[in-house]
Amino acid sequence: MLSRRELIKLGALSGSGVLLGEKATELLSKAEAAAQRTPGFYPLNDPENQIYSVCLQCNTGCPIKVKIYEGVAAKIDGSPYSPWTLYPHLPLGTSVEKAAKVDGGICPKGQSGLQTAYDPYRIRKVLKRAGPRGSGKWKEIPFEQAVREIAEGGKLFAEIGDERVYPGLKEVWALKDPKVMKAMKARVEEIWQEKDPAKKKALVEGFKEEFKDYLDTLIDPDHPDLGPRNNQVVFAYGRLKAGRSEFFKWFFQNGLGTVNFHGHTTVCQGSLYFTGKAMSYQLAYDEKKGEYTWTGAEKFYWQADLTGAEFVIFVGSNIFEGNYGPPLRVKEVTQGSATGKLRYVVLDPRAQKGVAHATKWIPTKSGYDAAVAFGMMRWMFAKGRFDARFLSAANKGAAKAIGEPSWTNATWLVEIDEKGFPAKLLRMSHLGMAPEVRVMDGKEVVFDHPIVLVQGKPTPVDPQSEDKPVFGDLFVDTTLNGIRVKSVLQLIREEAFSRSLEEWAELAGVEPEEIVWLAHEFTSHGKRAVVDIHRGASQHTNGFYNAFAWNVLNALIGNYDHHGGYVRASTYDITGKKAEGPFYLDKLHPNKLEPFGISIIRHEVDYEKTTLFEGYPAKRPWFPHSSDIYQEILPSAAQGYPYPVKILFHYMGSPAYALPAGHTQIQAMLDPDRIPLIVAFDIVVGDTYLYADYIIPDLSYLERWEFHGSHPNVIWKVQTVRQPTIAPIPEEVKVFGERMPLSAEAFLLALAEHLGVPGFGEKGFANGMPFRRPEDFYLKMVANLAFGEKADGSDAVPEADDREMEIFRQARRHLPPSVFDLEKWKAAIGDEGLFRRAVYVLNRGGRFQAFEKAFKPDGTLANAYGRQINLYLEKHAKSKNSMTGKPYWPLPRFFTPYTDALGQPIQDEEKGFELTLITHRWITMTKSRTISNYWLLNITPENYIAINPEDAKRLGFKDGELVKVVSASNEAGIWDLGPLGKKPMVGKVKLMEGIRPGHLAFALGFGHWAYGASDLEINGQVIKPDLRRATGIHANAAMRVDPVLKDVGLTDITGGSAVFYDSKVRLVRPTPEEARTYGEGVRRVALEG
């Protein structure tokens, strides 16, 4: 824990009661009493002093036990019930008394979480800006005033001379009738499906006539597909997990009816997620559409199962310090390496810590690693070292016949158009065969089967059929019925052979012999070899196709769903959908709105189908195959394309700090005429929310509810529960007559109460139960988890016995009644027996499948993906890039990185920017929320810019010298922070052999300008910074601004990723004044240069 001196030295913080300050002294005085006991006194091992929860110091989400002493969190350890933190983990049936004496492993960040919760810079009351956005001037206001102002709008900032009339939610919550909204949504779908421009226009006129009484609720009646004015409310979020996500959707989507609910996926590894989504579409009957189509895709990705792997290629995967995550994966790698069972290779321009025990480190050129994949494919095809049996299985029945859970479309035939483009799948009707007519949901439905060749004979294939197995011919290049066709695997082989092995090696910057060695080793372990990719492969302008290539390489050896192969996450249901109870959330909203229309980030809709289509390029990119395009939210809102935004809510995110070219995000927020109202939810005044109009204090991860889920490398079926473990830091407020801590939930409940939003209050749920408190919602989800996934209740956990119930109550004795009231918690569930089952889950911090249940005798895994894996993406082939008008390439292919929004190469090297800038993180830091953890700063007090000695010598830099990072789109090398001033990107260079020549690397998490790193003024009182939080360099502002769009960083137009690893930069010596700013916080004067 922080020392008394560390935590309270900024005692002045608490003068207004807004920040934690004085409260921390009270908490610490209780904790310090522990040190004065006898040496044998250790009450932290008692189950009554432990609450199980889930870490959120990074997104790995390790299950933890929080140990309480005298009402204060005194220590955090790993949960023994969890596969993340103990191997093998304890059975769920282990009593909490026995488990109390067993601790799992946790990383340094997890142990330091106390300092996140007890950060002296935490805010306790609502802050409203008292100066221009970004000025750092705030005043505290009563909770009720904030609710009223954000709900009603008006001249909210007249007292500081701003006479603008700001919108309120009341103004934009325009369409409230679910039936009308549903009918409008159906008509918009009809408009989008119509291809003839004249008929499309007629449908628009028909829409206006049909809904003439509601035209005032639309953003633009001439463009009804923009949707209602409700869509001018945007909710954007950073680290939001299940449970809280459903709560927020209940308010913003089901209640307010906005389509704009967007996350941060593309700042993490978006293209990896959306490659997985594209590969997971199933050709099947869609009940909603009433037709056979591509449906059922999931936003996810696969990872390596390290519990059984014998050979792993880690590509852009920081295995020992990140990558979901060290407590789980490091022990698997270490054990495997130590016993000789596991060999692994690291492909990365930087020699990460995992290189220490690797068989090889192959420093590829950033963005060119897919060339290695294609070189390996070429060798594998040439040598016949691929799993022909697996690849020949064309449907579910064939996979079942050979003992495989999954199958591919490798043998399906693709039509090649006159330009050589693989345009679409060959279907029965294309060969003159009559498509099959089936009766589905009481009506006849046509299914035009795809075609494979079976020993040269065209054969229809139903991918979902179990009783008609089809094994197709692998390599086909022929003409059928006058149509040129090729099999999917043929097309992949042609791409692999489009270059020689030497050419692939040269592209990647490696030796041909290394590719041959990799391919031979990769094909020498059966199904227990695997490629594990992460954001290092994904966050490029070609990231989607990089990920696609590596995923296909895994398919070539058929390792999907196998022990030691390629696997996905499996989680227990918390929504009640699978068992249709006991609380089926989808059916519990009494007046559920169904949002419709084009989103502000233009996702999952084809530009050409909309009424906004005006030819190519579009004003901004559209993303038909991805979502949560984090970097597009603020610039799109600021530009007002496709429509203006009125109110932006932002939760636990920091796009200004986290995104490449983050300075462009700041510029988007500065002007209230562009984005009128910005409301943020967070625990501190962070680097982005410095530019908000209001900051609503929130609960830290140790004070709130969530269900963190799992990650692909966890082969057990699990669901983790984050729950309140400490007394909340923010003040208490009253909503619906109930006392509760100020939080995001409390604020949304209060807005619902003020506005009369359905789905909240006395009979907020459709079953008549009240929804007045956060627990009314979350405990129903815990009950669903405890009940299980079978309607007859046979999948339920046991009921907690009386001893467990007493431990449950005693462990929460330090929580105030506003957080823990046993009778109110019981009432949220209703049934005593079900409540006891929920307690059983809460006492263990979740539900975890038994260790042995993950494995099957045949070498496959129990929690298999078990569906079709698409190696050809027909949906992509049939849609167009909104910037070029060309169709998306539907197969793995090598594309050169570092391109703009039009796909044009960026030639910054010709301007002298010759070094490729990449990022990484250390185990001691996340991007933005661990700078307050002084335990961690004692280990890594500052970061540096890693440079190869060859480059340093050529450029004339010495180890430890201060340099400034500049680029073609930021030649000044500064962060322009608006009214706060300018911060040069100055840092120390460190000469390292472990970085590929031509590359620079810096660790994320340092160089803040807020989060306690610069002056704050609250109620006229200046809160001084802790300059440790400003130390180090954060060079994201040097990352390339897109030269076409000019207000956002580079983007992978196919996969949506924000591009971290392509930018070309130069190092220069800072001026003396710039050098003085290093480690001194943000100067409030503009710096030259």
PDB file of C-alpha atoms in Angstrom, residues 856-994:
ATOM      1  CA  LYS A 856     -11.446 -34.678 -24.303  1.00  0.00           C
ATOM      2  CA  PRO A 857      -9.808 -38.073 -24.867  1.00  0.00           C
ATOM      3  CA  ASP A 858      -9.603 -37.561 -28.649  1.00  0.00           C
ATOM      4  CA  GLY A 859      -7.256 -34.572 -28.323  1.00  0.00           C
ATOM      5  CA  THR A 860      -9.891 -31.920 -28.987  1.00  0.00           C
ATOM      6  CA  LEU A 861     -11.176 -29.469 -26.398  1.00  0.00           C
ATOM      7  CA  ALA A 862     -14.563 -29.562 -24.718  1.00  0.00           C
ATOM      8  CA  ASN A 863     -15.276 -25.892 -25.312  1.00  0.00           C
ATOM      9  CA  ALA A 864     -14.685 -25.924 -29.056  1.00  0.00           C
ATOM     10  CA  TYR A 865     -15.473 -23.217 -31.573  1.00  0.00           C
ATOM     11  CA  GLY A 866     -17.144 -26.032 -33.518  1.00  0.00           C
ATOM     12  CA  ARG A 867     -18.350 -24.201 -36.618  1.00  0.00           C
ATOM     13  CA  GLN A 868     -17.298 -23.260 -40.132  1.00  0.00           C
ATOM     14  CA  ILE A 869     -14.056 -21.334 -40.581  1.00  0.00           C
ATOM     15  CA  ASN A 870     -14.186 -19.162 -43.679  1.00  0.00           C
ATOM     16  CA  LEU A 871     -11.040 -18.951 -45.775  1.00  0.00           C
ATOM     17  CA  TYR A 872     -13.009 -17.092 -48.453  1.00  0.00           C
ATOM     18  CA  LEU A 873     -15.178 -14.119 -47.394  1.00  0.00           C
ATOM     19  CA  GLU A 874     -18.108 -13.719 -49.754  1.00  0.00           C
ATOM     20  CA  LYS A 875     -19.584 -10.799 -47.821  1.00  0.00           C
ATOM     21  CA  HIS A 876     -16.353  -8.885 -48.390  1.00  0.00           C
ATOM     22  CA  ALA A 877     -16.279  -9.747 -52.087  1.00  0.00           C
ATOM     23  CA  LYS A 878     -19.801  -8.351 -52.521  1.00  0.00           C
ATOM     24  CA  SER A 879     -19.180  -5.048 -50.723  1.00  0.00           C
ATOM     25  CA  LYS A 880     -17.137  -2.013 -51.702  1.00  0.00           C
ATOM     26  CA  ASN A 881     -14.549   0.164 -50.052  1.00  0.00           C
ATOM     27  CA  SER A 882     -16.296   3.532 -49.613  1.00  0.00           C
ATOM     28  CA  MET A 883     -13.101   5.445 -50.384  1.00  0.00           C
ATOM     29  CA  THR A 884     -12.076   3.669 -53.595  1.00  0.00           C
ATOM     30  CA  GLY A 885     -15.245   2.060 -54.894  1.00  0.00           C
ATOM     31  CA  LYS A 886     -13.388  -1.224 -55.277  1.00  0.00           C
ATOM     32  CA  PRO A 887     -14.583  -4.466 -53.675  1.00  0.00           C
ATOM     33  CA  TYR A 888     -12.797  -5.728 -50.592  1.00  0.00           C
ATOM     34  CA  TRP A 889     -10.381  -8.536 -51.349  1.00  0.00           C
ATOM     35  CA  PRO A 890     -12.034 -11.695 -49.950  1.00  0.00           C
ATOM     36  CA  LEU A 891      -8.970 -13.909 -49.431  1.00  0.00           C
ATOM     37  CA  PRO A 892      -5.671 -13.726 -47.567  1.00  0.00           C
ATOM     38  CA  ARG A 893      -3.297 -11.529 -49.518  1.00  0.00           C
ATOM     39  CA  PHE A 894      -0.182  -9.509 -48.884  1.00  0.00           C
ATOM     40  CA  PHE A 895      -0.732  -5.749 -48.907  1.00  0.00           C
ATOM     41  CA  THR A 896       2.096  -3.293 -48.292  1.00  0.00           C
ATOM     42  CA  PRO A 897       1.556  -1.265 -45.095  1.00  0.00           C
ATOM     43  CA  TYR A 898       1.595   2.511 -44.528  1.00  0.00           C
ATOM     44  CA  THR A 899      -1.184   3.703 -46.782  1.00  0.00           C
ATOM     45  CA  ASP A 900      -3.714   6.509 -46.493  1.00  0.00           C
ATOM     46  CA  ALA A 901      -7.513   6.343 -46.513  1.00  0.00           C
ATOM     47  CA  LEU A 902      -7.494   5.978 -50.297  1.00  0.00           C
ATOM     48  CA  GLY A 903      -5.072   3.069 -50.143  1.00  0.00           C
ATOM     49  CA  GLN A 904      -2.218   5.174 -51.512  1.00  0.00           C
ATOM     50  CA  PRO A 905       1.335   4.613 -50.239  1.00  0.00           C
ATOM     51  CA  ILE A 906       2.643   7.305 -47.903  1.00  0.00           C
ATOM     52  CA  GLN A 907       6.145   8.327 -48.943  1.00  0.00           C
ATOM     53  CA  ASP A 908       7.460   9.949 -45.765  1.00  0.00           C
ATOM     54  CA  GLU A 909      10.853   8.260 -46.084  1.00  0.00           C
ATOM     55  CA  GLU A 910      11.525  10.456 -49.081  1.00  0.00           C
ATOM     56  CA  LYS A 911      11.190  13.442 -46.728  1.00  0.00           C
ATOM     57  CA  GLY A 912      13.799  12.120 -44.332  1.00  0.00           C
ATOM     58  CA  PHE A 913      11.476  10.342 -41.911  1.00  0.00           C
ATOM     59  CA  GLU A 914      13.167   6.974 -42.094  1.00  0.00           C
ATOM     60  CA  LEU A 915      12.591   5.355 -38.689  1.00  0.00           C
ATOM     61  CA  THR A 916       9.504   3.241 -38.018  1.00  0.00           C
ATOM     62  CA  LEU A 917       7.959   4.070 -34.648  1.00  0.00           C
ATOM     63  CA  ILE A 918       6.407   1.215 -32.656  1.00  0.00           C
ATOM     64  CA  THR A 919       5.011   0.915 -29.157  1.00  0.00           C
ATOM     65  CA  HIS A 920       4.824  -1.761 -26.505  1.00  0.00           C
ATOM     66  CA  ARG A 921       4.097  -1.959 -22.833  1.00  0.00           C
ATOM     67  CA  TRP A 922       5.848  -3.195 -19.755  1.00  0.00           C
ATOM     68  CA  ILE A 923       4.207  -5.442 -17.211  1.00  0.00           C
ATOM     69  CA  THR A 924       4.209  -2.487 -14.818  1.00  0.00           C
ATOM     70  CA  MET A 925       2.045  -0.201 -16.961  1.00  0.00           C
ATOM     71  CA  THR A 926      -1.159  -0.013 -18.932  1.00  0.00           C
ATOM     72  CA  LYS A 927      -1.852   2.786 -21.352  1.00  0.00           C
ATOM     73  CA  SER A 928      -3.383   5.329 -19.055  1.00  0.00           C
ATOM     74  CA  ARG A 929      -4.547   4.163 -15.648  1.00  0.00           C
ATOM     75  CA  THR A 930      -1.537   2.885 -13.713  1.00  0.00           C
ATOM     76  CA  ILE A 931       0.513   6.078 -13.532  1.00  0.00           C
ATOM     77  CA  SER A 932      -0.952   6.621 -10.057  1.00  0.00           C
ATOM     78  CA  ASN A 933       0.565   3.375  -8.787  1.00  0.00           C
ATOM     79  CA  TYR A 934       3.772   4.421  -7.055  1.00  0.00           C
ATOM     80  CA  TRP A 935       4.820   0.859  -6.320  1.00  0.00           C
ATOM     81  CA  LEU A 936       5.046   0.413 -10.066  1.00  0.00           C
ATOM     82  CA  LEU A 937       6.805   3.729 -10.616  1.00  0.00           C
ATOM     83  CA  ASN A 938       9.474   2.630  -8.163  1.00  0.00           C
ATOM     84  CA  ILE A 939      10.213  -0.230 -10.568  1.00  0.00           C
ATOM     85  CA  THR A 940       9.930   1.742 -13.819  1.00  0.00           C
ATOM     86  CA  PRO A 941       9.936   5.481 -13.024  1.00  0.00           C
ATOM     87  CA  GLU A 942      10.300   6.518 -16.662  1.00  0.00           C
ATOM     88  CA  ASN A 943      10.346   5.054 -20.138  1.00  0.00           C
ATOM     89  CA  TYR A 944      12.738   5.643 -23.018  1.00  0.00           C
ATOM     90  CA  ILE A 945      13.046   5.473 -26.786  1.00  0.00           C
ATOM     91  CA  ALA A 946      14.774   2.246 -27.752  1.00  0.00           C
ATOM     92  CA  ILE A 947      17.091   2.556 -30.752  1.00  0.00           C
ATOM     93  CA  ASN A 948      19.525   0.149 -32.346  1.00  0.00           C
ATOM     94  CA  PRO A 949      23.177   1.157 -31.771  1.00  0.00           C
ATOM     95  CA  GLU A 950      23.783   1.164 -35.537  1.00  0.00           C
ATOM     96  CA  ASP A 951      21.081   3.793 -36.003  1.00  0.00           C
ATOM     97  CA  ALA A 952      22.239   5.775 -32.989  1.00  0.00           C
ATOM     98  CA  LYS A 953      25.814   5.875 -34.266  1.00  0.00           C
ATOM     99  CA  ARG A 954      24.708   6.882 -37.761  1.00  0.00           C
ATOM    100  CA  LEU A 955      22.485   9.652 -36.346  1.00  0.00           C
ATOM    101  CA  GLY A 956      24.954  10.790 -33.707  1.00  0.00           C
ATOM    102  CA  PHE A 957      22.971  10.025 -30.536  1.00  0.00           C
ATOM    103  CA  LYS A 958      24.382   8.704 -27.271  1.00  0.00           C
ATOM    104  CA  ASP A 959      22.758   6.514 -24.662  1.00  0.00           C
ATOM    105  CA  GLY A 960      20.622   8.543 -22.230  1.00  0.00           C
ATOM    106  CA  GLU A 961      20.583  11.647 -24.443  1.00  0.00           C
ATOM    107  CA  LEU A 962      17.362  13.653 -24.682  1.00  0.00           C
ATOM    108  CA  VAL A 963      15.776  13.681 -28.114  1.00  0.00           C
ATOM    109  CA  LYS A 964      12.534  14.893 -29.641  1.00  0.00           C
ATOM    110  CA  VAL A 965      10.365  12.796 -31.947  1.00  0.00           C
ATOM    111  CA  VAL A 966       9.017  14.512 -35.063  1.00  0.00           C
ATOM    112  CA  SER A 967       7.109  13.316 -38.102  1.00  0.00           C
ATOM    113  CA  ALA A 968       5.749  14.576 -41.387  1.00  0.00           C
ATOM    114  CA  SER A 969       2.387  15.351 -39.779  1.00  0.00           C
ATOM    115  CA  ASN A 970       3.902  16.815 -36.596  1.00  0.00           C
ATOM    116  CA  GLU A 971       7.171  18.469 -37.519  1.00  0.00           C
ATOM    117  CA  ALA A 972       7.091  20.534 -34.328  1.00  0.00           C
ATOM    118  CA  GLY A 973       7.124  17.352 -32.268  1.00  0.00           C
ATOM    119  CA  ILE A 974       4.585  18.620 -29.739  1.00  0.00           C
ATOM    120  CA  TRP A 975       1.297  17.797 -28.118  1.00  0.00           C
ATOM    121  CA  ASP A 976      -0.999  20.776 -28.708  1.00  0.00           C
ATOM    122  CA  LEU A 977      -3.177  20.592 -25.615  1.00  0.00           C
ATOM    123  CA  GLY A 978      -5.326  23.638 -26.328  1.00  0.00           C
ATOM    124  CA  PRO A 979      -5.627  26.080 -23.412  1.00  0.00           C
ATOM    125  CA  LEU A 980      -3.390  23.876 -21.255  1.00  0.00           C
ATOM    126  CA  GLY A 981      -0.381  24.597 -23.437  1.00  0.00           C
ATOM    127  CA  LYS A 982       2.045  22.531 -25.471  1.00  0.00           C
ATOM    128  CA  LYS A 983       4.062  19.503 -24.420  1.00  0.00           C
ATOM    129  CA  PRO A 984       7.116  18.542 -26.499  1.00  0.00           C
ATOM    130  CA  MET A 985       7.627  14.852 -27.235  1.00  0.00           C
ATOM    131  CA  VAL A 986      10.988  14.670 -25.510  1.00  0.00           C
ATOM    132  CA  GLY A 987      12.482  11.505 -24.058  1.00  0.00           C
ATOM    133  CA  LYS A 988      15.720   9.679 -23.407  1.00  0.00           C
ATOM    134  CA  VAL A 989      17.217   7.351 -25.978  1.00  0.00           C
ATOM    135  CA  LYS A 990      18.397   3.927 -24.931  1.00  0.00           C
ATOM    136  CA  LEU A 991      20.746   1.992 -27.167  1.00  0.00           C
ATOM    137  CA  MET A 992      19.611  -1.611 -27.473  1.00  0.00           C
ATOM    138  CA  GLU A 993      20.688  -4.476 -29.673  1.00  0.00           C
ATOM    139  CA  GLY A 994      17.201  -5.870 -29.127  1.00  0.00           C
TER     140      GLY A 994
END
